[in-house]
Amino acid sequence: MSNRIEDVVDKIVKGEVELHKIDEILDANAAMVARRLAIERLTGNGLPSIGSTIIDYYDIKNKNAENVIGATQIPLGVAGPILIDGDYAKGNFFVPLATTEGALIASVNRGMKVLRKAGPVRTKIVRDGMTRAPVFVLDSVVGAMKFIEWVNQNFEAIRNVTESTSKHGKLKKIEPLLLGNNVWLRFEFETGDAMGMNMVTIATEAACSYIEQNFEGARCVAVSGNACSDKKQSMVNELWGRGKTVVAETIISSEILKKELRTTAEKILDVNLRKNWLGGARAGTIFQYNAHFANIIAAIFIATGQDVAQVVESSTGFTWVENRGDNLYISVTLPSLEVGTVGGGTRLPTQREALSIMGVQGSGNPPGSNAKKFAEIIAAAVLAGELNLLSALSTRELGKAHKMLGRGIKT
Ligand SMILES: CC(C)(COP(=O)([O-])OP(=O)([O-])OC[C@H]1O[C@@H](n2cnc3c(N)ncnc32)[C@H](O)[C@@H]1OP(=O)([O-])[O-])[C@@H](O)C(=O)NCCC(=O)NCCSC(=O)C[C@@](C)(O)CC(=O)[O-]
Ligand SMILES: NC(=O)C1=CN([C@@H]2O[C@H](COP(=O)(O)OP(=O)(O)OC[C@H]3O[C@@H](n4cnc5c(N)ncnc54)[C@H](OP(=O)(O)O)[C@@H]3O)[C@@H](O)[C@H]2O)C=CC1
């Protein structure tokens, strides 16, 4: 350790310098080391594993994280390939999944094997748009209604303001919501291959300033008024969509169900209706009539540098099953899948490589096509996970699988 780093560590331990101020004293990677060493001394714990990272702090400083002391590692597996016939994803894809839940990757892998045998999974993006909803306060409901009318009449001018802030951000519409003298304007943008939260926040802030300057009596209280709704479950996301609204579907023959999953369409239908729908309704599940969308979404989000807090609304969705002459029709519908292949955490080295496994790293040609392809692959992977878990529940294999792959106990 250099004397310079040692001096800085001493200063932190003595409380003479704040952890984040080291970035002004040492170069980026030395600052990361000094912070970790100081935390080691202050807590009396060695942190060599956290310190063993390939992340170059130069690359993430002022972009991805602050007060960095190293990195966390999570096992990364692959499932697949999964065969997809989408509008953007076509062919076979291996899907990277980062998780610590034994049996999860095996579960998705078995689902993908079955889907492959059944023929390609069909995927469709049915809408696309990232949202930000600032809240404005007016003097009365009369003022609020005049405000909404003015916004509608001035849509083009507002769009020009937003689009001056970004090359890829394109304002599609503004949906108003009203409560007494309060108005939320839910701005919806196309965001190319980016998930888009920074992009639409910056664009919406510019729009808010323009609106306040040009409509007397409207005050923007907050650029995010929670009707966006970011990182929260909400009816507005479920009904109007947020990010990508995607569907994946397929039909599986009774022979494949019997041979590969030891089950039938009837049994899977019964589990889906009584567990996902009836159980979900009885328990008051909110917009999550599914078995484990969150498992697959979280594992892919972690692997590929998505914003993990958005698993909350990205795992909203429905699994629908029909028995068609003993063959199984199964679909998953995800109303608010928020994903990107540029920006945010997608620029980190392992995350970029994980995206490259699916051929979706960086900008698409045309822009937006990579993010849409990625969303279709995720929906197909979710379908695999749902098919497999419903099957395993129908044959009472859940506990056994987790004993074996979660605890290493063979039964
Ligand atoms: C574990 C299996 C897949 C065994 O499945 P199996 O059919 O008993 O075993 P198998 O050895 O015959 O293997 C069949 C296929 O499974 C895959 N497979 C098998 N083993 C592996 C492995 N080690 N690594 C990767 N892939 C594996 C692989 O595709 C293999 O085909 P092959 O390639 O051999 O021709 C099955 O029993 C299973 O899926 N069980 C259910 C587990 C599951 O779905 N867990 C989900 C997480 S549960 C949870 O978190 C949410 C929950 C449940 O609480 C939500 C809720 O409330 O519903
Ligand atoms: N600000 C906020 O309120 C929130 C921020 N976040 C964070 O926001 C980040 C994600 O924001 P996001 O805007 O997606 O990412 P970035 O802030 O990284 O912005 C994306 C950048 O990529 C550029 N770009 C280059 N090629 C493309 C392309 N093909 N498609 C789209 N953009 C392209 C954009 O340029 P240009 O704009 O000129 O088109 C823009 O500069 C995450 O880190 C997330 O955690 C999350 C929630 C809330």
Coordinates of C-alpha atoms and ligand atoms in Angstrom, one line a residue:
M1 CA 0.0 0.0 0.0
S2 CA 1.4 3.4 -0.9
N3 CA 2.1 6.0 1.8
R4 CA -0.5 8.3 0.2
I5 CA -3.3 5.7 0.4
E6 CA -2.2 4.9 4.0
D7 CA -2.4 8.6 5.0
V8 CA -5.8 8.9 3.6
V9 CA -7.0 5.7 5.3
D10 CA -5.7 7.2 8.6
K11 CA -7.6 10.4 8.0
I12 CA -10.9 8.6 7.3
V13 CA -10.5 6.4 10.5
K14 CA -9.8 9.6 12.6
G15 CA -12.9 11.2 11.1
E16 CA -10.9 14.0 9.4
V17 CA -12.2 13.3 5.9
E18 CA -15.5 12.0 4.5
L19 CA -15.5 8.8 2.6
H20 CA -16.8 10.4 -0.6
K21 CA -14.3 13.2 -0.5
I22 CA -11.4 10.8 -1.1
D23 CA -12.3 11.0 -4.8
E24 CA -10.9 14.6 -4.7
I25 CA -7.7 13.4 -3.1
L26 CA -6.8 10.1 -4.8
D27 CA -7.2 8.8 -8.3
A28 CA -10.4 6.7 -8.8
N29 CA -9.1 3.2 -8.2
A30 CA -6.8 4.2 -5.3
A31 CA -9.9 5.9 -3.7
M32 CA -11.9 2.7 -3.9
V33 CA -9.0 0.8 -2.2
A34 CA -8.6 3.5 0.5
R35 CA -12.3 3.4 1.3
R36 CA -12.3 -0.4 1.6
L37 CA -9.3 -0.4 3.9
A38 CA -10.8 2.3 6.1
I39 CA -14.0 0.3 6.4
E40 CA -11.9 -2.8 7.3
R41 CA -10.2 -0.9 10.1
L42 CA -13.3 0.8 11.4
T43 CA -15.4 -2.4 11.5
G44 CA -12.5 -4.9 12.3
N45 CA -13.5 -7.1 9.3
G46 CA -11.2 -8.1 6.5
L47 CA -13.0 -7.5 3.1
P48 CA -10.6 -9.1 0.6
S49 CA -13.5 -10.7 -1.4
I50 CA -15.3 -7.4 -1.9
G51 CA -11.9 -5.9 -2.9
S52 CA -11.3 -8.6 -5.6
T53 CA -13.1 -6.9 -8.5
I54 CA -12.4 -6.4 -12.2
I55 CA -14.4 -3.2 -12.0
D56 CA -12.4 -0.2 -13.0
Y57 CA -13.7 2.7 -10.8
Y58 CA -12.5 5.2 -13.5
D59 CA -15.3 3.8 -15.7
I60 CA -18.1 3.9 -13.2
K61 CA -17.3 7.1 -11.2
N62 CA -20.0 9.7 -11.7
K63 CA -22.0 7.1 -13.7
N64 CA -23.0 4.1 -11.7
A65 CA -22.2 4.3 -8.0
E66 CA -20.7 6.4 -5.2
N67 CA -18.6 5.6 -2.2
V68 CA -17.5 2.4 -3.9
I69 CA -15.4 -0.1 -1.9
G70 CA -15.4 -3.0 -4.4
A71 CA -18.1 -5.3 -5.8
T72 CA -20.5 -8.0 -5.0
Q73 CA -20.4 -11.3 -7.0
I74 CA -23.4 -13.4 -7.7
P75 CA -23.3 -16.8 -9.5
L76 CA -24.2 -16.5 -13.1
G77 CA -25.7 -19.4 -15.0
V78 CA -27.3 -19.9 -18.4
A79 CA -30.5 -21.5 -19.5
G80 CA -31.4 -22.6 -23.0
P81 CA -31.2 -22.3 -25.8
I82 CA -34.8 -21.1 -26.2
L83 CA -36.3 -21.0 -29.7
I84 CA -38.1 -17.8 -30.4
D85 CA -40.2 -16.5 -33.3
G86 CA -40.7 -12.9 -32.4
D87 CA -40.8 -9.6 -34.3
Y88 CA -37.3 -8.8 -33.0
A89 CA -35.9 -12.0 -31.5
K90 CA -35.7 -14.8 -34.0
G91 CA -33.8 -18.1 -33.5
N92 CA -32.1 -19.8 -30.5
F93 CA -30.9 -17.8 -27.5
F94 CA -29.0 -18.8 -24.3
V95 CA -30.2 -16.6 -21.4
P96 CA -27.9 -15.5 -18.5
L97 CA -29.4 -15.7 -15.0
A98 CA -27.7 -14.4 -11.9
T99 CA -29.1 -15.9 -8.8
T100 CA -28.3 -17.6 -5.5
E101 CA -31.5 -19.7 -5.5
G102 CA -30.6 -23.3 -6.2
A103 CA -33.0 -25.0 -8.7
L104 CA -34.0 -21.7 -10.4
I105 CA -31.7 -22.0 -13.4
A106 CA -32.5 -25.8 -13.7
S107 CA -36.2 -24.9 -13.6
V108 CA -35.9 -22.3 -16.5
N109 CA -33.6 -24.7 -18.4
R110 CA -36.1 -27.5 -18.2
G111 CA -38.9 -25.2 -19.3
M112 CA -36.8 -24.0 -22.3
K113 CA -36.0 -27.6 -23.3
V114 CA -39.7 -28.4 -23.4
L115 CA -40.5 -25.1 -25.3
R116 CA -37.8 -25.9 -27.8
K117 CA -39.3 -29.4 -28.5
A118 CA -42.8 -27.8 -28.9
G119 CA -41.6 -25.3 -31.6
P120 CA -40.8 -21.6 -31.4
V121 CA -42.2 -19.4 -28.7
R122 CA -44.2 -16.5 -30.4
T123 CA -43.5 -13.1 -28.8
K124 CA -45.1 -9.7 -29.4
I125 CA -44.4 -6.2 -28.1
V126 CA -47.9 -4.7 -27.9
R127 CA -46.8 -1.2 -26.7
D128 CA -43.6 0.6 -25.7
G129 CA -43.0 3.8 -23.7
M130 CA -41.2 5.0 -20.6
T131 CA -43.1 7.4 -18.3
R132 CA -42.5 10.3 -15.9
A133 CA -45.5 12.0 -14.2
P134 CA -44.8 15.4 -12.5
V135 CA -47.5 16.7 -10.2
F136 CA -48.7 20.3 -10.5
V137 CA -50.9 22.3 -8.1
L138 CA -53.5 24.8 -9.3
D139 CA -55.8 27.0 -7.4
S140 CA -59.0 25.0 -8.0
V141 CA -60.5 22.2 -10.1
V142 CA -61.6 24.9 -12.6
G143 CA -57.9 26.0 -12.9
A144 CA -56.9 22.3 -13.1
M145 CA -59.2 21.6 -16.0
K146 CA -58.1 24.8 -17.9
F147 CA -54.5 23.6 -17.3
I148 CA -55.2 20.2 -18.9
E149 CA -56.8 21.9 -21.9
W150 CA -53.8 24.2 -22.3
V151 CA -51.4 21.3 -22.1
N152 CA -53.4 19.4 -24.8
Q153 CA -53.4 22.5 -27.0
N154 CA -49.6 23.1 -26.6
F155 CA -48.5 19.5 -27.0
E156 CA -46.3 20.3 -30.0
A157 CA -44.5 23.1 -28.2
I158 CA -43.9 20.9 -25.1
R159 CA -42.7 18.0 -27.3
N160 CA -40.1 20.3 -29.0
V161 CA -38.8 21.3 -25.5
T162 CA -38.5 17.7 -24.4
E163 CA -36.8 16.6 -27.6
S164 CA -34.2 19.3 -27.4
T165 CA -32.7 17.3 -24.4
S166 CA -32.2 13.9 -26.1
K167 CA -31.5 12.4 -29.5
H168 CA -33.4 9.2 -28.8
G169 CA -36.2 10.4 -26.4
K170 CA -39.4 11.0 -28.4
L171 CA -42.5 12.2 -26.6
K172 CA -45.5 10.1 -27.6
K173 CA -48.2 11.5 -25.4
I174 CA -49.2 13.2 -22.1
E175 CA -52.0 11.5 -20.1
P176 CA -53.5 13.7 -17.4
L177 CA -54.8 12.5 -14.0
L178 CA -56.7 14.9 -11.7
L179 CA -57.4 15.0 -8.0
G180 CA -59.1 18.2 -6.7
N181 CA -56.8 21.1 -7.6
N182 CA -53.8 18.7 -8.4
V183 CA -52.9 17.5 -11.8
W184 CA -50.4 14.7 -12.8
L185 CA -49.1 14.8 -16.4
R186 CA -48.0 11.3 -17.3
F187 CA -45.4 11.9 -20.1
E188 CA -44.7 8.9 -22.2
F189 CA -41.6 8.6 -24.4
E190 CA -40.0 6.3 -26.8
T191 CA -36.4 5.8 -25.5
G192 CA -34.6 3.8 -28.1
D193 CA -32.4 1.1 -26.6
A194 CA -32.2 2.8 -23.2
M195 CA -34.6 1.9 -20.3
G196 CA -34.9 5.6 -20.2
M197 CA -35.4 6.9 -16.7
N198 CA -32.6 9.5 -16.8
M199 CA -33.6 10.4 -20.3
V200 CA -37.3 11.0 -19.6
T201 CA -36.6 12.7 -16.2
I202 CA -34.3 15.2 -17.9
A203 CA -36.7 15.8 -20.7
T204 CA -39.7 16.1 -18.3
E205 CA -37.9 18.6 -16.1
A206 CA -37.3 20.8 -19.1
A207 CA -41.0 20.5 -20.0
C208 CA -42.1 21.4 -16.5
S209 CA -40.0 24.6 -16.6
Y210 CA -41.6 25.5 -19.9
I211 CA -45.1 24.9 -18.6
E212 CA -44.6 26.9 -15.5
Q213 CA -43.2 29.8 -17.6
N214 CA -46.1 29.7 -20.0
F215 CA -49.1 28.8 -17.9
E216 CA -49.7 31.2 -15.1
G217 CA -50.7 29.7 -11.8
A218 CA -49.4 26.2 -12.3
R219 CA -46.7 25.1 -9.9
C220 CA -44.7 21.9 -10.4
V221 CA -44.4 20.3 -6.9
A222 CA -42.2 17.3 -8.0
V223 CA -41.0 16.0 -11.3
S224 CA -42.0 12.5 -10.1
G225 CA -45.5 12.6 -8.7
N226 CA -45.7 8.8 -8.3
A227 CA -48.2 8.3 -11.1
C228 CA -45.2 7.4 -13.3
S229 CA -45.0 4.9 -11.4
D230 CA -41.3 4.1 -10.9
K231 CA -40.3 1.2 -8.6
K232 CA -43.8 0.8 -7.2
Q233 CA -46.7 -1.5 -8.1
S234 CA -49.5 0.5 -9.6
M235 CA -52.8 0.2 -11.5
V236 CA -51.6 2.8 -13.9
N237 CA -48.6 0.8 -14.9
E238 CA -50.7 -2.3 -15.2
L239 CA -53.4 -0.6 -17.3
W240 CA -51.5 1.9 -19.4
G241 CA -48.2 0.0 -19.4
R242 CA -44.6 1.2 -18.6
G243 CA -41.5 0.2 -20.5
K244 CA -42.5 -2.6 -22.8
T245 CA -45.8 -4.5 -22.7
V246 CA -44.9 -8.0 -24.0
V247 CA -46.7 -11.3 -24.6
A248 CA -45.1 -14.7 -25.2
E249 CA -47.2 -17.8 -26.1
T250 CA -47.0 -21.3 -27.3
I251 CA -48.8 -24.6 -27.7
I252 CA -47.3 -27.9 -26.3
S253 CA -48.6 -31.3 -27.3
S254 CA -49.9 -33.8 -24.7
E255 CA -47.1 -36.2 -25.8
I256 CA -44.3 -33.7 -24.9
L257 CA -46.0 -32.8 -21.6
K258 CA -46.1 -36.4 -20.6
K259 CA -42.6 -37.4 -21.8
E260 CA -40.7 -34.3 -20.6
L261 CA -42.7 -33.1 -17.6
R262 CA -44.7 -36.2 -16.5
T263 CA -47.9 -34.1 -16.5
T264 CA -51.0 -33.1 -18.6
A265 CA -52.6 -30.0 -19.9
E266 CA -55.5 -30.6 -17.5
K267 CA -53.2 -30.7 -14.4
I268 CA -51.4 -27.6 -15.4
L269 CA -54.7 -25.8 -16.1
D270 CA -55.9 -26.8 -12.6
V271 CA -52.8 -25.5 -10.9
N272 CA -52.9 -22.2 -12.9
L273 CA -56.5 -21.5 -12.2
R274 CA -56.5 -22.4 -8.5
K275 CA -53.0 -21.2 -7.6
N276 CA -52.2 -18.3 -9.9
W277 CA -55.7 -16.8 -10.3
L278 CA -57.9 -18.0 -7.5
G279 CA -55.1 -18.1 -4.9
G280 CA -53.8 -14.8 -6.1
A281 CA -57.3 -13.2 -5.8
R282 CA -58.0 -14.8 -2.4
A283 CA -54.7 -13.5 -1.1
G284 CA -55.2 -10.0 -2.7
T285 CA -52.2 -10.3 -5.0
I286 CA -51.9 -7.1 -7.0
F287 CA -51.6 -7.6 -10.7
Q288 CA -49.4 -10.7 -10.3
Y289 CA -51.5 -13.6 -11.3
N290 CA -48.4 -15.6 -12.0
A291 CA -46.2 -18.2 -10.2
H292 CA -42.7 -16.6 -10.3
F293 CA -42.2 -14.0 -13.0
A294 CA -40.0 -12.1 -10.4
N295 CA -37.6 -15.0 -10.2
I296 CA -36.7 -14.8 -13.9
I297 CA -36.9 -11.0 -14.2
A298 CA -34.7 -10.5 -11.1
A299 CA -32.0 -13.0 -12.3
I300 CA -31.9 -11.5 -15.8
F301 CA -31.9 -7.9 -14.4
I302 CA -28.9 -8.7 -12.1
A303 CA -27.0 -10.4 -14.9
T304 CA -27.5 -7.7 -17.5
G305 CA -27.2 -4.4 -15.5
Q306 CA -30.9 -3.4 -15.4
D307 CA -32.2 -1.3 -12.5
V308 CA -33.0 -4.1 -10.0
A309 CA -35.5 -2.0 -8.1
Q310 CA -37.7 -2.1 -11.2
V311 CA -38.3 -5.8 -10.7
V312 CA -41.2 -4.5 -8.6
E313 CA -43.4 -3.5 -11.6
S314 CA -41.5 -5.4 -14.3
S315 CA -42.7 -8.7 -12.7
T316 CA -46.3 -7.6 -12.9
G317 CA -48.2 -10.0 -15.1
F318 CA -50.5 -12.8 -16.0
T319 CA -50.1 -16.5 -16.9
W320 CA -52.9 -17.8 -19.0
V321 CA -53.5 -21.5 -19.8
E322 CA -56.0 -23.4 -21.9
N323 CA -56.6 -27.1 -22.5
R324 CA -56.9 -27.4 -26.3
G325 CA -57.8 -31.1 -26.9
D326 CA -55.3 -32.2 -24.3
N327 CA -52.6 -30.0 -25.8
L328 CA -51.6 -27.0 -23.7
Y329 CA -51.9 -23.3 -24.8
I330 CA -49.9 -21.2 -22.4
S331 CA -49.1 -17.4 -22.5
V332 CA -47.5 -14.8 -20.3
T333 CA -48.4 -11.1 -20.5
L334 CA -46.0 -8.6 -18.9
P335 CA -47.5 -5.0 -19.0
S336 CA -44.6 -3.1 -17.6
L337 CA -41.2 -4.6 -18.4
E338 CA -38.5 -1.9 -18.1
V339 CA -35.3 -2.8 -19.9
G340 CA -32.5 -1.3 -21.8
T341 CA -29.3 -2.4 -23.7
V342 CA -27.6 0.9 -23.4
G343 CA -27.2 3.2 -20.4
G344 CA -27.3 2.6 -16.6
G345 CA -25.6 -0.7 -15.5
T346 CA -25.5 -2.2 -19.0
R347 CA -22.1 -0.5 -19.5
L348 CA -20.4 -2.6 -16.8
P349 CA -18.1 -5.3 -18.1
T350 CA -19.8 -8.5 -16.9
Q351 CA -23.2 -7.1 -17.6
R352 CA -22.2 -6.1 -21.2
E353 CA -20.9 -9.6 -21.8
A354 CA -24.1 -11.1 -20.5
L355 CA -26.1 -9.0 -22.9
S356 CA -23.7 -10.1 -25.7
I357 CA -24.7 -13.8 -25.0
M358 CA -28.2 -12.8 -26.4
G359 CA -26.7 -10.6 -29.1
V360 CA -28.3 -7.4 -27.6
Q361 CA -25.5 -5.4 -26.2
G362 CA -25.4 -1.7 -27.0
S363 CA -27.4 0.2 -29.7
G364 CA -29.6 -1.7 -32.1
N365 CA -30.0 -1.0 -35.8
P366 CA -32.4 0.7 -36.0
P367 CA -32.1 2.2 -32.5
G368 CA -34.7 0.6 -30.2
S369 CA -34.5 -2.8 -31.9
N370 CA -32.0 -4.3 -29.4
A371 CA -34.1 -3.3 -26.4
K372 CA -37.2 -4.8 -28.0
K373 CA -35.4 -8.0 -28.9
F374 CA -34.2 -8.2 -25.3
A375 CA -37.7 -7.7 -24.0
E376 CA -39.0 -10.5 -26.2
I377 CA -36.3 -12.9 -25.0
I378 CA -37.1 -12.0 -21.4
A379 CA -40.8 -12.7 -22.0
A380 CA -40.0 -16.1 -23.5
A381 CA -37.7 -17.0 -20.6
V382 CA -40.5 -16.0 -18.2
L383 CA -42.8 -18.4 -20.1
A384 CA -40.3 -21.2 -19.7
G385 CA -40.1 -20.5 -15.9
E386 CA -43.9 -20.5 -15.6
L387 CA -44.4 -23.7 -17.6
N388 CA -41.8 -25.5 -15.6
L389 CA -43.0 -24.4 -12.1
L390 CA -46.7 -25.1 -12.9
S391 CA -45.6 -28.6 -14.1
A392 CA -43.4 -29.3 -11.1
L393 CA -46.3 -28.2 -8.7
S394 CA -48.7 -30.4 -10.7
T395 CA -46.4 -33.4 -10.1
R396 CA -45.5 -32.4 -6.5
E397 CA -41.8 -32.1 -7.3
L398 CA -41.1 -28.6 -5.8
G399 CA -39.7 -29.6 -2.4
K400 CA -37.7 -32.5 -3.8
A401 CA -36.0 -30.3 -6.4
H402 CA -35.1 -27.6 -3.9
K403 CA -33.8 -30.2 -1.4
M404 CA -31.5 -31.5 -4.1
L405 CA -30.4 -28.3 -5.7
G406 CA -30.9 -25.9 -2.8
R407 CA -29.4 -28.1 0.0
G408 CA -27.4 -30.7 -1.9
I409 CA -29.5 -33.5 -0.4
K410 CA -30.5 -36.4 -2.8
T411 CA -33.8 -38.1 -2.0
Ligands
LIG1 C1 -35.0 -29.4 -10.9 C2 -35.9 -30.0 -12.0 C3 -35.6 -29.1 -13.3 C4 -35.4 -31.4 -12.2 O1 -36.2 -31.9 -13.3 P1 -36.3 -33.5 -13.5 O2 -37.2 -33.7 -14.7 O3 -36.7 -34.2 -12.3 O4 -34.8 -33.9 -13.8 P2 -34.1 -34.5 -15.1 O5 -32.7 -34.9 -14.5 O6 -34.9 -35.5 -15.8 O7 -33.9 -33.2 -16.0 C5 -34.9 -32.7 -16.9 C6 -34.4 -31.4 -17.5 O8 -34.3 -30.4 -16.5 C7 -33.1 -29.6 -16.7 N1 -32.2 -29.8 -15.6 C8 -32.2 -30.7 -14.6 N2 -31.2 -30.6 -13.7 C9 -30.5 -29.5 -14.1 C10 -29.4 -28.8 -13.6 N3 -28.7 -29.2 -12.5 N4 -28.9 -27.8 -14.3 C11 -29.5 -27.4 -15.5 N5 -30.6 -28.0 -16.0 C12 -31.1 -29.0 -15.3 C13 -32.5 -30.1 -18.0 O9 -33.1 -29.4 -19.1 C14 -32.9 -31.5 -18.1 O10 -33.0 -32.1 -19.4 P3 -31.6 -32.7 -20.0 O11 -30.8 -31.6 -20.4 O12 -31.0 -33.6 -19.0 O13 -32.1 -33.5 -21.2 C15 -37.4 -30.0 -11.7 O14 -37.6 -30.8 -10.6 C16 -37.9 -28.7 -11.3 O15 -38.0 -27.8 -12.2 N6 -38.5 -28.5 -10.2 C17 -39.1 -27.2 -9.8 C18 -38.1 -26.2 -9.3 C19 -38.6 -24.8 -9.6 O16 -39.3 -24.5 -10.6 N7 -38.3 -23.8 -8.8 C20 -38.6 -22.4 -9.0 C21 -38.3 -21.6 -7.9 S1 -39.4 -21.7 -6.6 C22 -39.7 -20.1 -6.1 O17 -38.7 -19.4 -5.9 C23 -41.0 -19.5 -6.1 C24 -42.2 -20.1 -5.4 C25 -42.4 -21.5 -5.7 O18 -42.2 -19.9 -4.0 C26 -43.3 -19.3 -6.0 C27 -44.7 -19.8 -5.8 O19 -45.3 -19.6 -4.7 O20 -45.2 -20.5 -6.7
LIG2 N1 -33.3 10.0 -13.0 C1 -34.1 9.2 -12.4 O1 -35.1 9.7 -11.9 C2 -33.9 7.8 -12.4 C3 -32.8 7.2 -12.9 N2 -32.6 5.8 -12.9 C4 -31.4 5.4 -13.4 O2 -31.4 5.8 -14.8 C5 -30.4 5.0 -15.5 C6 -31.1 4.6 -16.8 O3 -31.4 5.8 -17.5 P1 -31.3 5.9 -19.1 O4 -31.8 7.2 -19.5 O5 -31.8 4.6 -19.6 O6 -29.7 5.7 -19.3 P2 -28.6 6.9 -19.4 O7 -28.8 7.9 -18.4 O8 -27.3 6.1 -19.4 O9 -28.9 7.5 -20.8 C7 -28.8 6.8 -22.0 C8 -27.8 7.5 -22.9 O10 -27.5 6.7 -24.0 C9 -27.5 7.5 -25.2 N3 -27.8 6.6 -26.3 C10 -26.9 6.2 -27.2 N4 -27.4 5.3 -28.0 C11 -28.7 5.1 -27.7 C12 -29.7 4.3 -28.2 N5 -29.5 3.4 -29.2 N6 -30.9 4.3 -27.6 C13 -31.1 5.1 -26.5 N7 -30.2 5.9 -26.0 C14 -28.9 5.9 -26.6 C15 -28.6 8.5 -24.9 O11 -28.4 9.7 -25.7 P3 -29.6 10.7 -26.0 O12 -30.4 11.0 -24.8 O13 -29.0 11.9 -26.6 O14 -30.5 9.9 -27.0 C16 -28.3 8.8 -23.4 O15 -27.3 9.7 -23.2 C17 -30.2 3.8 -14.7 O16 -28.9 3.9 -14.1 C18 -31.2 3.9 -13.6 O17 -30.8 3.2 -12.4 C19 -33.6 5.0 -12.4 C20 -34.8 5.5 -11.9 C21 -35.0 6.9 -11.8

